[in-house]
Structure formats: C-alpha cells, structure tokens
CSV table of N, CA, C and O in Angstrom, one decimal:
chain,number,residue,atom,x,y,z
A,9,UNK,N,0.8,-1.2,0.0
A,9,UNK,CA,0.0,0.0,0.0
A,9,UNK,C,0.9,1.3,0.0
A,9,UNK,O,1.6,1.3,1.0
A,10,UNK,N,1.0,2.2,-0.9
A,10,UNK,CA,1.4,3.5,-1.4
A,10,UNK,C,1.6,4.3,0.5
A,10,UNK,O,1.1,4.0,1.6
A,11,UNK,N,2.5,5.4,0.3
A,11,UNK,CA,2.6,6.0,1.6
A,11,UNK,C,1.6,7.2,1.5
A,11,UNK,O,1.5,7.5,0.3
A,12,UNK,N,0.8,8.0,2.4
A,12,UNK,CA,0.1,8.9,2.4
A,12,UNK,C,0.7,10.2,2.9
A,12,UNK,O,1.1,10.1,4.1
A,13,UNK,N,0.9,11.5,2.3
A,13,UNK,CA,1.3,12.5,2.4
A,13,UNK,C,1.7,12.7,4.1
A,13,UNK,O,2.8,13.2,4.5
A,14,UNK,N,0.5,12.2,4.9
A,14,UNK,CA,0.4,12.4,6.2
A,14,UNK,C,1.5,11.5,7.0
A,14,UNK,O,1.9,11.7,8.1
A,15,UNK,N,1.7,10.3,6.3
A,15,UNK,CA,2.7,9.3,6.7
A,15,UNK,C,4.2,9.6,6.6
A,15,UNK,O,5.1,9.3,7.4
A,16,UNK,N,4.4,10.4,5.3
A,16,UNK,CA,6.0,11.0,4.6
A,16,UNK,C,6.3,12.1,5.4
A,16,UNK,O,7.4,12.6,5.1
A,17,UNK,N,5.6,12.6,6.2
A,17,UNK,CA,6.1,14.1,7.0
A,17,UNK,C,6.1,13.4,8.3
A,17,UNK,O,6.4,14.3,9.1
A,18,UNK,N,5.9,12.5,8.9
A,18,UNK,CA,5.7,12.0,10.1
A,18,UNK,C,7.3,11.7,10.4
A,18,UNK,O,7.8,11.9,11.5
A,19,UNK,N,8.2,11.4,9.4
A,19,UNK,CA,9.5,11.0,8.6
A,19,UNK,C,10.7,12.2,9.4
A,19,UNK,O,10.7,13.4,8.9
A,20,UNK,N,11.3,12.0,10.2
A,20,UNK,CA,12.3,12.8,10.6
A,20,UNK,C,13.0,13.8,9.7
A,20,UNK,O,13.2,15.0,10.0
A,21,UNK,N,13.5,13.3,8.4
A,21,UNK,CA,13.8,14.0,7.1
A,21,UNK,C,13.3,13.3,6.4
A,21,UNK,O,13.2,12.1,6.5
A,22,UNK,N,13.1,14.1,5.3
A,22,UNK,CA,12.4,14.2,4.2
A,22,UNK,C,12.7,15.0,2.6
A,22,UNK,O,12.8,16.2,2.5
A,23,UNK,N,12.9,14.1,1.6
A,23,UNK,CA,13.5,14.6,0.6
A,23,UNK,C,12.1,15.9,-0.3
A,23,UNK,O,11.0,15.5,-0.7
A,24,UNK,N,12.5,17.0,-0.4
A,24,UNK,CA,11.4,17.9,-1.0
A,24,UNK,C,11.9,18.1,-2.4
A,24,UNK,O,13.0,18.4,-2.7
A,25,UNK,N,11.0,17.8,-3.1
A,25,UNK,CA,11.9,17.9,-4.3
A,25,UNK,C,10.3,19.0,-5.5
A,25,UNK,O,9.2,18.7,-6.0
A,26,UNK,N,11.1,20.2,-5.5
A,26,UNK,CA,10.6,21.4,-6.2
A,26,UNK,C,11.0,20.6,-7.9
A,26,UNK,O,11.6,19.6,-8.2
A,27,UNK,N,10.2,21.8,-8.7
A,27,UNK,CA,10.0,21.5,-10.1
A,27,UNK,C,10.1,23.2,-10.9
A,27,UNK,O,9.3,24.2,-10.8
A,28,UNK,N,11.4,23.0,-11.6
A,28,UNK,CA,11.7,23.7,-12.3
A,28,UNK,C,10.1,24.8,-13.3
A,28,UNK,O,8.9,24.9,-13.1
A,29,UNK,N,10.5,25.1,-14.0
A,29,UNK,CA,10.0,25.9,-15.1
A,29,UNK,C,9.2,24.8,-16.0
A,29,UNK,O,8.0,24.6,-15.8
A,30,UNK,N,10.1,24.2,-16.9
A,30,UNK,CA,10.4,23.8,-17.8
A,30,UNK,C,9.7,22.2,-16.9
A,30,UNK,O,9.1,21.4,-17.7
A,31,UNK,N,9.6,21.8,-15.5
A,31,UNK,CA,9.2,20.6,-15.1
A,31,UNK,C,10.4,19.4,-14.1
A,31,UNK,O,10.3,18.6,-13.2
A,32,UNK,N,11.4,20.1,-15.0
A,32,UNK,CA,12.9,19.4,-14.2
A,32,UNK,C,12.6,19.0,-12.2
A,32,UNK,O,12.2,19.7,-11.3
A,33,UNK,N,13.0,17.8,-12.2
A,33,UNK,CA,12.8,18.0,-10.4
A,33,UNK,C,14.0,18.3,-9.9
A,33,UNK,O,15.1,18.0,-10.4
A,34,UNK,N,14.0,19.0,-8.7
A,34,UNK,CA,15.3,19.2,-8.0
A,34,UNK,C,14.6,19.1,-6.4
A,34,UNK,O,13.7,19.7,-5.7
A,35,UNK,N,15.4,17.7,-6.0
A,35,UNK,CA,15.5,17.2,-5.0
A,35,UNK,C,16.3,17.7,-4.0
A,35,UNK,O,17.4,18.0,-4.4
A,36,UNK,N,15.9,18.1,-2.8
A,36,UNK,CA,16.7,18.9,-1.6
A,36,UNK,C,16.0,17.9,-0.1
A,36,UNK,O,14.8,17.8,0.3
A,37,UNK,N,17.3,17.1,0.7
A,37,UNK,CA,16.9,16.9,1.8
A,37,UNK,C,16.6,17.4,2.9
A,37,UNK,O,17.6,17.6,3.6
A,38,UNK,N,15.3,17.9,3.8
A,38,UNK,CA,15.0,19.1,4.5
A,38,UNK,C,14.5,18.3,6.1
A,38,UNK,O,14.1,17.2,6.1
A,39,UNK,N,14.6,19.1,7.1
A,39,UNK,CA,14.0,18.8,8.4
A,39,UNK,C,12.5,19.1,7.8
A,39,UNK,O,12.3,20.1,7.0
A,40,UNK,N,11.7,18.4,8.2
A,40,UNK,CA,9.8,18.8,8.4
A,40,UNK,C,9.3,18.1,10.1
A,40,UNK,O,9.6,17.3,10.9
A,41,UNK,N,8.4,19.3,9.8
A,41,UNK,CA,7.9,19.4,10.9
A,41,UNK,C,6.1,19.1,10.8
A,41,UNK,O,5.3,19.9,10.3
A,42,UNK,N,5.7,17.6,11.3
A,42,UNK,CA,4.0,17.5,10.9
A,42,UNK,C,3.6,18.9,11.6
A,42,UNK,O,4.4,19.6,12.3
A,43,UNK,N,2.2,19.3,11.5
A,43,UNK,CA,1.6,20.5,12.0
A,43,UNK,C,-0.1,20.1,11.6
A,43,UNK,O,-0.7,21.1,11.1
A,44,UNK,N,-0.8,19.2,11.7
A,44,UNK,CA,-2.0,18.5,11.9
A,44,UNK,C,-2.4,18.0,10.3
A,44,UNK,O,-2.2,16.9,10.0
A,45,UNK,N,-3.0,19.2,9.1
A,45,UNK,CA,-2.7,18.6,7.3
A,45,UNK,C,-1.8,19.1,6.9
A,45,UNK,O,-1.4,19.0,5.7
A,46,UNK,N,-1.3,19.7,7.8
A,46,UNK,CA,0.6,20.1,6.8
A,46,UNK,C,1.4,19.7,7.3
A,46,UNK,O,1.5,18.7,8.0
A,47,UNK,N,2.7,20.7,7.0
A,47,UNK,CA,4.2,20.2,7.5
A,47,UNK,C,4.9,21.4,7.0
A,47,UNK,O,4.8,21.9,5.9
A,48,UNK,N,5.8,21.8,8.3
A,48,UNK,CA,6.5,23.0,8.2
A,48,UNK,C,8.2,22.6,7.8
A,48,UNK,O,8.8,21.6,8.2
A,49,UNK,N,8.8,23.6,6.9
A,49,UNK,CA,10.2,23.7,6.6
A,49,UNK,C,10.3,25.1,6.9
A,49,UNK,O,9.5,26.0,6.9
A,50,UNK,N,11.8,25.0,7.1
A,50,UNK,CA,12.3,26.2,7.1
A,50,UNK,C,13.4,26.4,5.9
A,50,UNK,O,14.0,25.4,5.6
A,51,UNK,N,13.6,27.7,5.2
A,51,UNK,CA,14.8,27.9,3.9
A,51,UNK,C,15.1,28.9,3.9
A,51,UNK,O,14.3,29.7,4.3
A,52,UNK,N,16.6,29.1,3.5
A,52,UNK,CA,16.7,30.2,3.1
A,52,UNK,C,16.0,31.1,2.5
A,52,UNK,O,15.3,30.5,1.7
A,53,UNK,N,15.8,32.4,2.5
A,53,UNK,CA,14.6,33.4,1.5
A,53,UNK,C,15.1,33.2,0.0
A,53,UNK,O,14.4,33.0,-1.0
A,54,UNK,N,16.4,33.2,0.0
A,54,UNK,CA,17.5,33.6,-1.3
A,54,UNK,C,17.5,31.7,-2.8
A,54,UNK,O,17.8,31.3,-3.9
A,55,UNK,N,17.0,31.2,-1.2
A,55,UNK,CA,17.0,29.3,-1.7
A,55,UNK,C,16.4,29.3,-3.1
A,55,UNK,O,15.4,29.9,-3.4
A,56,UNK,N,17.1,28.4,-4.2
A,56,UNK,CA,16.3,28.3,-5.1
A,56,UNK,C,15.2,27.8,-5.1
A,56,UNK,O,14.4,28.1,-6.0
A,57,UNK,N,14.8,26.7,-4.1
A,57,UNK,CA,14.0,25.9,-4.2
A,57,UNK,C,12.5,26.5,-3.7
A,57,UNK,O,11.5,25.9,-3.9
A,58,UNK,N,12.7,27.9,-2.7
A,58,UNK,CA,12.0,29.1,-2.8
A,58,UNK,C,11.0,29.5,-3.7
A,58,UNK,O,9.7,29.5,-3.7
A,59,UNK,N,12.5,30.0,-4.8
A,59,UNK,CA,12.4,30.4,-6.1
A,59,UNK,C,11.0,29.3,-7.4
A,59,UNK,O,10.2,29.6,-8.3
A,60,UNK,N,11.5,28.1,-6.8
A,60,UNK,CA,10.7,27.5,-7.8
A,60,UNK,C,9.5,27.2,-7.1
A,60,UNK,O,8.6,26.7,-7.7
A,61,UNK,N,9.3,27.5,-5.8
A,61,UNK,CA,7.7,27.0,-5.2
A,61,UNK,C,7.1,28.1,-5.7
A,61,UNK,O,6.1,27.9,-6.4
A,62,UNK,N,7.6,29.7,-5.5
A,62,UNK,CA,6.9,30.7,-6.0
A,62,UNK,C,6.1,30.9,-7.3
A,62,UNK,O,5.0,31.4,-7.6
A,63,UNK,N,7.1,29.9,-8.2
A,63,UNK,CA,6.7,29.7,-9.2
A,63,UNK,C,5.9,28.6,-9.8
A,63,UNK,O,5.1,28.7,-10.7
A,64,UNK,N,6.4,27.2,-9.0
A,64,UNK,CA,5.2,26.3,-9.5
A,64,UNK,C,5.2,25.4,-7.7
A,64,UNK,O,6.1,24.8,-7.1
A,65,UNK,N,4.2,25.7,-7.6
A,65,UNK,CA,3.6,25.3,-5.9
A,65,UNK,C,3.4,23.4,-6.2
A,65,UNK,O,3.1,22.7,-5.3
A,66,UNK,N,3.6,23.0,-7.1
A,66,UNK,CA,3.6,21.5,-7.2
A,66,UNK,C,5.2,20.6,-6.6
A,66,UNK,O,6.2,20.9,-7.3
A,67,UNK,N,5.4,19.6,-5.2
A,67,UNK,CA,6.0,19.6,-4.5
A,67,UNK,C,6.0,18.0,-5.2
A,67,UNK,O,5.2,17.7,-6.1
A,68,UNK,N,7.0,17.2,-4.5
A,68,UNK,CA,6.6,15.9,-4.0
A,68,UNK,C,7.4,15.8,-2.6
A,68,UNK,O,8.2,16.7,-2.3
A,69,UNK,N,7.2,14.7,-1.9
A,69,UNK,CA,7.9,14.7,-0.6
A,69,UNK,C,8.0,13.3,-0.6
A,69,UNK,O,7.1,12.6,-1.1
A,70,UNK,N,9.0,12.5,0.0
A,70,UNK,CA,9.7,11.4,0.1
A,70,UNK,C,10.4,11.1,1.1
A,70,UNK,O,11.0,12.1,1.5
A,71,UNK,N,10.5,10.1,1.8
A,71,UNK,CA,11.5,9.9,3.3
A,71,UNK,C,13.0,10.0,3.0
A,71,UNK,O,13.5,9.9,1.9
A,72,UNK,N,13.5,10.1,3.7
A,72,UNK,CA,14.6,10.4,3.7
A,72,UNK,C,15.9,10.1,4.9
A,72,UNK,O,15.5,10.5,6.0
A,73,UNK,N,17.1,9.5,4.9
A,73,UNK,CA,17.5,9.3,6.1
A,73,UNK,C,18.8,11.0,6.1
A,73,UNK,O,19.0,11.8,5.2
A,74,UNK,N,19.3,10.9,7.4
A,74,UNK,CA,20.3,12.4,7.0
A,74,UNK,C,21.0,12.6,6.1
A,74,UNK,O,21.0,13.7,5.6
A,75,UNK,N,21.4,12.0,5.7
A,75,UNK,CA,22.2,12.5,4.0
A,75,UNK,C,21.2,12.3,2.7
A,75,UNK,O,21.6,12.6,1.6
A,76,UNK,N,20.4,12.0,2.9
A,76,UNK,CA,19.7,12.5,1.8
A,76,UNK,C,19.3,11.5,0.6
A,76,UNK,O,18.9,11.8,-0.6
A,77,UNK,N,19.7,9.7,1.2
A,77,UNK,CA,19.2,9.1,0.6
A,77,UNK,C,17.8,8.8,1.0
A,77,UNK,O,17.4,8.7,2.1
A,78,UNK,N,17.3,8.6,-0.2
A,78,UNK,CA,15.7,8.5,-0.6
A,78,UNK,C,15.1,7.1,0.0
A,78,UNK,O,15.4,6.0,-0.6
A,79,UNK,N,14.3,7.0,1.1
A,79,UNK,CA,14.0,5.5,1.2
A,79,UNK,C,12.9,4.8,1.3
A,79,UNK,O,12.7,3.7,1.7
A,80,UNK,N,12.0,6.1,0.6
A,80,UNK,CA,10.3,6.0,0.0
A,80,UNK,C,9.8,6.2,-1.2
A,80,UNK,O,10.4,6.9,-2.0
A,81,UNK,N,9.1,5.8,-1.3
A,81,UNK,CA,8.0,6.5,-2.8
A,81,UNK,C,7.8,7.6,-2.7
A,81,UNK,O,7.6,7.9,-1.5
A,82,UNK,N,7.8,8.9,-3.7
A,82,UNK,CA,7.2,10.2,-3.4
A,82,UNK,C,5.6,10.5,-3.7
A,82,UNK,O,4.8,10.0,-4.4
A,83,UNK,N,5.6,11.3,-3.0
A,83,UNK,CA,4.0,11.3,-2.4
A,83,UNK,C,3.6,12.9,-2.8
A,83,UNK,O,4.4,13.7,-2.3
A,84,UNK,N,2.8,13.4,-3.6
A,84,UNK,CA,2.2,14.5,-4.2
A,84,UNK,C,2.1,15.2,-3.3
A,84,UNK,O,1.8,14.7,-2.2
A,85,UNK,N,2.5,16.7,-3.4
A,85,UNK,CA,1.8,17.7,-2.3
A,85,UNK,C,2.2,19.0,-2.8
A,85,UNK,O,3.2,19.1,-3.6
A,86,UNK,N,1.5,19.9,-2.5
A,86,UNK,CA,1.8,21.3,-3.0
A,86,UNK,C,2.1,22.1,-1.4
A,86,UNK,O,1.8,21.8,-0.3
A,87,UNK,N,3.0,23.3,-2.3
A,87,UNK,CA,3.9,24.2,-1.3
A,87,UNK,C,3.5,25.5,-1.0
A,87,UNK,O,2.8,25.9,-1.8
A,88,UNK,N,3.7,26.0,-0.3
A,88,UNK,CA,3.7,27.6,0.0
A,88,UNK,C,4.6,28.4,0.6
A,88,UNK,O,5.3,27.8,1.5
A,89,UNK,N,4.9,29.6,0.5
A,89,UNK,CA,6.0,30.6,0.8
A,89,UNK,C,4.7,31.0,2.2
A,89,UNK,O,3.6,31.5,2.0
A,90,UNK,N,5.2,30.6,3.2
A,90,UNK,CA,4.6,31.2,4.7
A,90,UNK,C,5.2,32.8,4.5
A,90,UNK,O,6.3,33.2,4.1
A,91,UNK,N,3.7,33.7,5.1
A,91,UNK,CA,4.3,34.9,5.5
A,91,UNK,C,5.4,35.0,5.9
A,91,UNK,O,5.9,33.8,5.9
A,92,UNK,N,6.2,36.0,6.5
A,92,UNK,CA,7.8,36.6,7.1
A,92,UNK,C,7.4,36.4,8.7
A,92,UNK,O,8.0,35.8,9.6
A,93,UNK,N,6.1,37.2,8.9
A,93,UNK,CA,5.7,36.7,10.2
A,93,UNK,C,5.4,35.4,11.1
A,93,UNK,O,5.3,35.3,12.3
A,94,UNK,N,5.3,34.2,9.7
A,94,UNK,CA,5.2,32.9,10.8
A,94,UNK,C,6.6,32.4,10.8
A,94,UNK,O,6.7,31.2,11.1
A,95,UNK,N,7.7,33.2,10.6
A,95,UNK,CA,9.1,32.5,10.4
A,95,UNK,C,9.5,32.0,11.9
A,95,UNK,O,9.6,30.8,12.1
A,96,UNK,N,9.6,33.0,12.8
A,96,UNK,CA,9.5,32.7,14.3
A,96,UNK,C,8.6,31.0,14.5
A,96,UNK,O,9.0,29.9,15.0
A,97,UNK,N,7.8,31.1,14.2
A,97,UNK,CA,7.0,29.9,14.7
A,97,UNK,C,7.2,28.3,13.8
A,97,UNK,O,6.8,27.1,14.1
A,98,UNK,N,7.9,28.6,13.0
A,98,UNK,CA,8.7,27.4,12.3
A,98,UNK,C,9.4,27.2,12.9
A,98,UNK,O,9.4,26.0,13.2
A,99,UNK,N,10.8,28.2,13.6
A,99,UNK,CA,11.6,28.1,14.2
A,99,UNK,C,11.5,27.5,15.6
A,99,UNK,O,12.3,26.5,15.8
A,100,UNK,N,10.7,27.8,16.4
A,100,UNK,CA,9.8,27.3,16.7
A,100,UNK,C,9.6,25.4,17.2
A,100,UNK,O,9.8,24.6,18.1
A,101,UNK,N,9.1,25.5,15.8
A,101,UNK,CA,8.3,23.9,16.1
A,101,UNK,C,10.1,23.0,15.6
A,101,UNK,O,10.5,22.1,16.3
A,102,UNK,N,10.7,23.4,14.7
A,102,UNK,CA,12.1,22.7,14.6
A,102,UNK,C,12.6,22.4,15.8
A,102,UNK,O,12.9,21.2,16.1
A,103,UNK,N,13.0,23.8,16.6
A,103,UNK,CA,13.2,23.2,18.2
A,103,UNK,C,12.4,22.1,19.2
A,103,UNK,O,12.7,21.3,20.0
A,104,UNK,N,11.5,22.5,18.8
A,104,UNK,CA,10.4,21.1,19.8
A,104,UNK,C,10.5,19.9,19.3
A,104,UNK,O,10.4,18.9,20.1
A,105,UNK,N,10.7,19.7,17.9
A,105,UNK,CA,10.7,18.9,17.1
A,105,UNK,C,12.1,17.8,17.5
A,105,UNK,O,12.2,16.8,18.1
A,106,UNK,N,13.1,18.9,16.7
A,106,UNK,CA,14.6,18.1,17.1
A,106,UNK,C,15.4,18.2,18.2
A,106,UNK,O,16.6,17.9,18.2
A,107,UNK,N,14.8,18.7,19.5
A,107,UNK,CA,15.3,18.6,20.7
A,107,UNK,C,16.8,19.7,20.7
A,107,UNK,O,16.9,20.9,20.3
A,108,UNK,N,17.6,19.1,21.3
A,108,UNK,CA,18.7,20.2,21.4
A,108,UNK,C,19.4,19.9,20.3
A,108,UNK,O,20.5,20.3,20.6
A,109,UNK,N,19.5,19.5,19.0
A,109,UNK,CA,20.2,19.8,17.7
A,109,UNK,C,19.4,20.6,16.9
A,109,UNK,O,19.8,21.1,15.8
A,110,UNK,N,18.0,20.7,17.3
A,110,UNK,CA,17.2,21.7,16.5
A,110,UNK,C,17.2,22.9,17.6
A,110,UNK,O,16.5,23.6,16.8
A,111,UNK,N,17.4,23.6,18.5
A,111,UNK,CA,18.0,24.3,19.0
A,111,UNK,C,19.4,24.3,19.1
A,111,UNK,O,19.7,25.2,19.9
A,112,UNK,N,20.3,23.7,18.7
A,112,UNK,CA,21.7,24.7,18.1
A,112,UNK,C,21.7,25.0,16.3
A,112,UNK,O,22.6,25.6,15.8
A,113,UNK,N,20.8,24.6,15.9
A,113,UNK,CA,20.5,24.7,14.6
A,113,UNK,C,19.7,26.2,14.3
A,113,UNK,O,20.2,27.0,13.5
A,114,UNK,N,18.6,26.5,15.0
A,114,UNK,CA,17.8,27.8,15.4
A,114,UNK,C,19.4,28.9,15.9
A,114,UNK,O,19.8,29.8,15.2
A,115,UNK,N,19.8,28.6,17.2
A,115,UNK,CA,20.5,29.7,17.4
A,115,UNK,C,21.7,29.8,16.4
A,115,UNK,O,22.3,30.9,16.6
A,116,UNK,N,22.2,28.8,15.4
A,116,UNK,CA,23.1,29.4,14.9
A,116,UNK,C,22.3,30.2,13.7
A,116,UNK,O,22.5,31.4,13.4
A,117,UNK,N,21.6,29.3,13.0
A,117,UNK,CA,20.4,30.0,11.6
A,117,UNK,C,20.5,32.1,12.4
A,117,UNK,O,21.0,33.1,12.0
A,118,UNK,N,19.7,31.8,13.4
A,118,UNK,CA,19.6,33.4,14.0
A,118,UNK,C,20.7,34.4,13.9
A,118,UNK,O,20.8,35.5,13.3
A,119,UNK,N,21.6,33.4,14.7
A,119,UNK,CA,23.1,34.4,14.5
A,119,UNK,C,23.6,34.8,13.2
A,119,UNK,O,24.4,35.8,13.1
A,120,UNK,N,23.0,33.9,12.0
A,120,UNK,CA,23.5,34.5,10.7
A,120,UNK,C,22.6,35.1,10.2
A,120,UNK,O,22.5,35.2,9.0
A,121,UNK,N,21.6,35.7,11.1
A,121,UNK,CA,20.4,36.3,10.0
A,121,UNK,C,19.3,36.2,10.5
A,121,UNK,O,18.6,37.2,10.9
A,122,UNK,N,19.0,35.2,10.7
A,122,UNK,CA,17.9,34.4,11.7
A,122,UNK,C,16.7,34.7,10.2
A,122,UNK,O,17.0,34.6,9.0
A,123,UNK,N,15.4,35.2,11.0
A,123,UNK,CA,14.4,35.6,10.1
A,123,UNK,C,14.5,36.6,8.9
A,123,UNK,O,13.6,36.6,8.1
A,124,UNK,N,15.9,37.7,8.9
A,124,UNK,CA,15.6,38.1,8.0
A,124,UNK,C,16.4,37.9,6.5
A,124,UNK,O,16.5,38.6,5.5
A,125,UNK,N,17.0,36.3,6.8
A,125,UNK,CA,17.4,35.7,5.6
A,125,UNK,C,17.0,34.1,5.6
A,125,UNK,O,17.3,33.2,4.9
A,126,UNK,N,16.1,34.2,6.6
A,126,UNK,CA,15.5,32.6,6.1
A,126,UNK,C,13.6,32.9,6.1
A,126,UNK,O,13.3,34.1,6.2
A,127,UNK,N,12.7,32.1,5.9
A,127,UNK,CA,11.7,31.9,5.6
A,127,UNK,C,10.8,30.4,5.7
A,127,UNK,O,11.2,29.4,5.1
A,128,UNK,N,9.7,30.4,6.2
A,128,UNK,CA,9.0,29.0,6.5
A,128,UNK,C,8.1,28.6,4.8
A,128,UNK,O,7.6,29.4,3.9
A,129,UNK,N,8.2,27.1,4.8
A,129,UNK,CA,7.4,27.0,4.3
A,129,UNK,C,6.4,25.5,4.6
A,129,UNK,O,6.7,24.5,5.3
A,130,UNK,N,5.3,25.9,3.8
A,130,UNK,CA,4.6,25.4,4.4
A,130,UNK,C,3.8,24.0,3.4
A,130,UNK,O,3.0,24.3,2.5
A,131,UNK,N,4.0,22.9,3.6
A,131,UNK,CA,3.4,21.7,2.4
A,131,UNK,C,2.0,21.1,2.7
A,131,UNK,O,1.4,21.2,3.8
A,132,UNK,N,1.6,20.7,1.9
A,132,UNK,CA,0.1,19.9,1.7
A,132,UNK,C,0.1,19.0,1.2
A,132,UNK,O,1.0,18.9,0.3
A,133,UNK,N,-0.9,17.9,1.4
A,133,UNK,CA,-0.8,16.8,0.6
A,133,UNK,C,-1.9,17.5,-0.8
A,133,UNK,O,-2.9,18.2,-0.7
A,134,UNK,N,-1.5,17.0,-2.0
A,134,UNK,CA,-2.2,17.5,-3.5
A,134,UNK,C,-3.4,17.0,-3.3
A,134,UNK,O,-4.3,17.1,-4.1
C-alpha cells in the first residue's frame, strides 16, 4: 500500500523535491515538521527551491535518512511561501521537534540572519 502524504512528514527528514519551469525535479533533503494537514520547513529566502515554489507550488515529498538518501516512494503535495511573520514559529516547532540539535540549529540559523534571511514554508498533501 502506497505511503500517504500524512505518513511521509511524520519522517524525521524528508526529501522535498521542487520543479523547475520547464518541469525538471530538483531534489533537496530538508527537516519537516508534521503540523495536523501540513508540515512546516524552514529555507533560506534567497534558496532556489523558494524560487521555484513561488513559481510552481507542485512539490513531491519522500522519506529520507540524513544525507539524503531517498527510502520512499514520493508522495504528491503542494507548497507555499509562509508569511515573514510565521518565520518565528517554524523556528519554533524545529526546536520542539529536534530537541537540542534543532536548538543549536535555530540559534546558529539566527546568529547569521535568523528571520531576516531565512523563511517557513509550508506543504500539503495534492
């Protein structure tokens, strides 16, 4: 039986893999965070992978171990650029999430910028 969107974010990491212009996938291994029908990331603002949700909100999401090999089927879901204002609150749920490596992860993210060079985003199952 196929994995369900709600199953693939439950996943410690998870491969997010954005879609070019043209359709191309580009695969990026990311922390997610479930959040009841979604699942929060946090990115760079400047991130390409940003760049291409703005432009085509069609995602897939896949399990993933830390480096970023793939060790699921990918699972349909669409993306969104979270306001500037829920950035704090991604930050946030990463720390609750990953305990004290997602709090030294938050305080160093901050120290280079914090919110005003990173940005949440936010996925759905399609």
């Amino acid at each position: 039986m196929p994995l369900t969107f709600a199953e693939v974010v439950q996943a410690k990491y998870i491969t997010l893999t954005t879609f070019t212009k043209d359709g191309r996938p580009k695969p990026t291994p990311v922390w997610v965070v479930p959040e009841g029908d979604t699942a929060l990331v946090i990115s760079e603002k400047n991130a390409w992978k940003v760049k291409r949700i703005r432009n085509t909100p069609r995602v897939t999401v896949a399990i993933c171990d830390m480096r970023g090999n793939v060790k699921s089927e990918a699972v349909e879901g669409v993306a969104s650029v979270l306001d500037e204002s829920q950035t704090e609150r991604v930050y946030q749920a990463i720390g609750k999430r990953y305990g004290i490596v997602g709090h030294v992860f938050n305080f160093f993210s901050k120290l280079r910028g914090g919110t005003n060079r990173t940005i949440g985003l936010e996925l759905r199952a399609a």
